[in-house]
CSV table of C-alpha atoms in Angstrom, one decimal:
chain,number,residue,atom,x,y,z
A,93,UNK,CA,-129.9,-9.7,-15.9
A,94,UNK,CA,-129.6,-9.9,-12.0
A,95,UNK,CA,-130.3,-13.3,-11.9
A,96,UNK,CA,-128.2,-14.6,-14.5
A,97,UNK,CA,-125.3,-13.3,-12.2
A,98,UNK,CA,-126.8,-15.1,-9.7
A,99,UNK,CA,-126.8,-18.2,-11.3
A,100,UNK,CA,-123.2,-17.8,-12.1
A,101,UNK,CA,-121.9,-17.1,-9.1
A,102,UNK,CA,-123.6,-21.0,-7.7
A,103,UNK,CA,-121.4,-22.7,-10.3
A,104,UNK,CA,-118.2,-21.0,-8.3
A,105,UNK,CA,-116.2,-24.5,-8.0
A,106,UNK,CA,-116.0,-25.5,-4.1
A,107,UNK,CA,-112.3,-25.1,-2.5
A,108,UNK,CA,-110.0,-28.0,-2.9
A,109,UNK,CA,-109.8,-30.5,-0.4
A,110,UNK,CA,-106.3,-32.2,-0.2
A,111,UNK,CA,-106.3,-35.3,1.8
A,112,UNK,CA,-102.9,-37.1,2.3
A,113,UNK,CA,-102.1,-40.5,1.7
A,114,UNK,CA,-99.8,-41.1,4.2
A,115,UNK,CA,-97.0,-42.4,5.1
A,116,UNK,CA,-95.3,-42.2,1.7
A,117,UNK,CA,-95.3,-45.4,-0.6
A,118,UNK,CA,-91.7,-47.1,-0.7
A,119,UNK,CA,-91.8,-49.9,-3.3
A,120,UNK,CA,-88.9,-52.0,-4.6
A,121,UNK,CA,-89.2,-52.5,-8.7
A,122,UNK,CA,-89.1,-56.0,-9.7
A,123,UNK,CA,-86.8,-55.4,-12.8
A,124,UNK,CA,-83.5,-55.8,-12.9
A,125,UNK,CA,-82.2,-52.5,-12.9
A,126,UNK,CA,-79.9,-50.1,-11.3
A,127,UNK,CA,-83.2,-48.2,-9.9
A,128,UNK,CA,-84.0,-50.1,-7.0
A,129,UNK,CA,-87.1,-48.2,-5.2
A,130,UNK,CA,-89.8,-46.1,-5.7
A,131,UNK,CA,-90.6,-43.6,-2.7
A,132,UNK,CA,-93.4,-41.3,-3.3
A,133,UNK,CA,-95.8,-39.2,-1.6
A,134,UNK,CA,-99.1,-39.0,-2.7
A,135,UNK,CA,-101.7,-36.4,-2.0
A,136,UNK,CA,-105.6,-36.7,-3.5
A,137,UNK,CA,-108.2,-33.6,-4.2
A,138,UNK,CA,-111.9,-33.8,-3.7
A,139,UNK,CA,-114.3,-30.1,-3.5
A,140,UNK,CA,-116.8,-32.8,-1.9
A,141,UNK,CA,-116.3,-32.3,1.8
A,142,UNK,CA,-118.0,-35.5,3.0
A,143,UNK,CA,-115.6,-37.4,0.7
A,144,UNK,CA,-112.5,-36.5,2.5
A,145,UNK,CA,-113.4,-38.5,5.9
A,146,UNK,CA,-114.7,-41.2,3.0
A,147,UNK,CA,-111.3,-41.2,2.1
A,148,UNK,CA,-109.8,-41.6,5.4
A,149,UNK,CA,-111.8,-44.5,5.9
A,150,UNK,CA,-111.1,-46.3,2.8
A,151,UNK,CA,-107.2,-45.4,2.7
A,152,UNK,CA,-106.0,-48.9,3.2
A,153,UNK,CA,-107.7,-50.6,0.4
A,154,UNK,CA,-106.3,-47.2,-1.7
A,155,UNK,CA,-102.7,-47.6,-0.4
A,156,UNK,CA,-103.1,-51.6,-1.3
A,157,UNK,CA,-104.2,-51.1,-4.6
A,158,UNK,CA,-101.6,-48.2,-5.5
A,159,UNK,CA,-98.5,-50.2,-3.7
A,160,UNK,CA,-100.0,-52.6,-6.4
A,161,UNK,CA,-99.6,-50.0,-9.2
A,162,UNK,CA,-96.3,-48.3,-8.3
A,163,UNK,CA,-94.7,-52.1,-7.8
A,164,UNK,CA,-95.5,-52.9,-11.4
A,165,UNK,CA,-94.0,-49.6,-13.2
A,166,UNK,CA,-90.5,-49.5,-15.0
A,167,UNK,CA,-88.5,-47.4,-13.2
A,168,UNK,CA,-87.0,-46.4,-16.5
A,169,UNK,CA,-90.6,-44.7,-17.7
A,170,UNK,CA,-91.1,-43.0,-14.8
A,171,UNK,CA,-88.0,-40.9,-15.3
A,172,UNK,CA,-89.3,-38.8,-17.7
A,173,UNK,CA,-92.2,-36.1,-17.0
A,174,UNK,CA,-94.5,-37.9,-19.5
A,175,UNK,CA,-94.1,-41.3,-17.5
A,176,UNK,CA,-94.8,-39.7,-14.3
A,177,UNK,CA,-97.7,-37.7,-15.7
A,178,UNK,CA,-98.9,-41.3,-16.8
A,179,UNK,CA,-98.6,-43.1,-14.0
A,180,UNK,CA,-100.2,-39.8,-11.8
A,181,UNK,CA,-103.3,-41.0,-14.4
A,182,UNK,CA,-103.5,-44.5,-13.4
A,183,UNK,CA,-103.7,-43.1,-10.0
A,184,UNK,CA,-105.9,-40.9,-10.3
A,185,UNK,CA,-108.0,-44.0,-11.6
A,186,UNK,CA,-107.0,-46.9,-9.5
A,187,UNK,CA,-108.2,-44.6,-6.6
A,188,UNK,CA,-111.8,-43.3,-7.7
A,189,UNK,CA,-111.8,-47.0,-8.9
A,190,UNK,CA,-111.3,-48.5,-5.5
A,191,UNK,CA,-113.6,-45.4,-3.9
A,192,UNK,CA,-116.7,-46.1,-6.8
A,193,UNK,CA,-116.6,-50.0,-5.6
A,194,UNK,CA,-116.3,-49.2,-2.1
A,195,UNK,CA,-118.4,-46.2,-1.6
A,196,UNK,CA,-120.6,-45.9,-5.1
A,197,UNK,CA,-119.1,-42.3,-6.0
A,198,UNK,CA,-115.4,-41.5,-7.2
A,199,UNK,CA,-115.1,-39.0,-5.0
A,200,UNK,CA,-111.6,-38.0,-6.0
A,201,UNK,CA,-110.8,-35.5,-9.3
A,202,UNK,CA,-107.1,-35.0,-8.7
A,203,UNK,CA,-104.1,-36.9,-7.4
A,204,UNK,CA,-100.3,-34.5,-6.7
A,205,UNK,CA,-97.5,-36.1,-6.2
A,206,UNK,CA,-95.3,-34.1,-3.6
A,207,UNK,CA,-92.1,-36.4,-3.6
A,208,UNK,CA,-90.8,-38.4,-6.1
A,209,UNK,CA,-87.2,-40.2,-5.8
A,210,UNK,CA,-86.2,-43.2,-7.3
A,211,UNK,CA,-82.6,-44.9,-6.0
């Protein structure tokens, strides 16, 4: 029985590892609409402590591919809590998409957004 509790206690999850993606992404929609801009900050999770400084080093292809993404939204979707929760998806999959061709592992299991305003 002694070891069964020890096994358990190895498949603890590691802590969280938030790395920012900063500064925040400011992006003017294409549509015409009374929304004109998209500022938000963006925040990633790892529990795999080598990818964090694999992050840091790939952040500008991340930020080009997600200025991409959040350029490309309708401003009108993202006003509700299911259009964000949509879009915080795509991220979440543009970036382990841009870390798996970059670095051959995902790395990344979460993406927060910490600000959100749209003008």
């Amino acid at each position: 029985a002694a070891k069964n509790k020890k096994e358990k206690k190895k498949k603890v999850k590691a802590p969280l590892n938030y790395v920012p993606l900063d500064p925040p992404f400011v992006v003017n929609f294409t549509a015409d609409t009374d929304i004109r801009f998209l500022q938000i900050t963006v925040e990633v999770g790892t529990r795999q402590a080598e990818a964090v400084e694999r992050i840091k080093e790939h952040r500008p292809a991340i930020r080009n591919a997600l200025v991409m993404l959040f350029g490309s939204q309708d401003p009108y979707a993202l006003g509700s809590r299911e259009g964000k929760e949509k879009l915080r998806a795509e991220t979440l999959a543009e970036i382990q998409k841009v870390m798996k061709e970059e670095t051959g592992d995902p790395g990344v299991e979460n993406v927060f957004f910490t600000s959100f305003v749209m003008q």
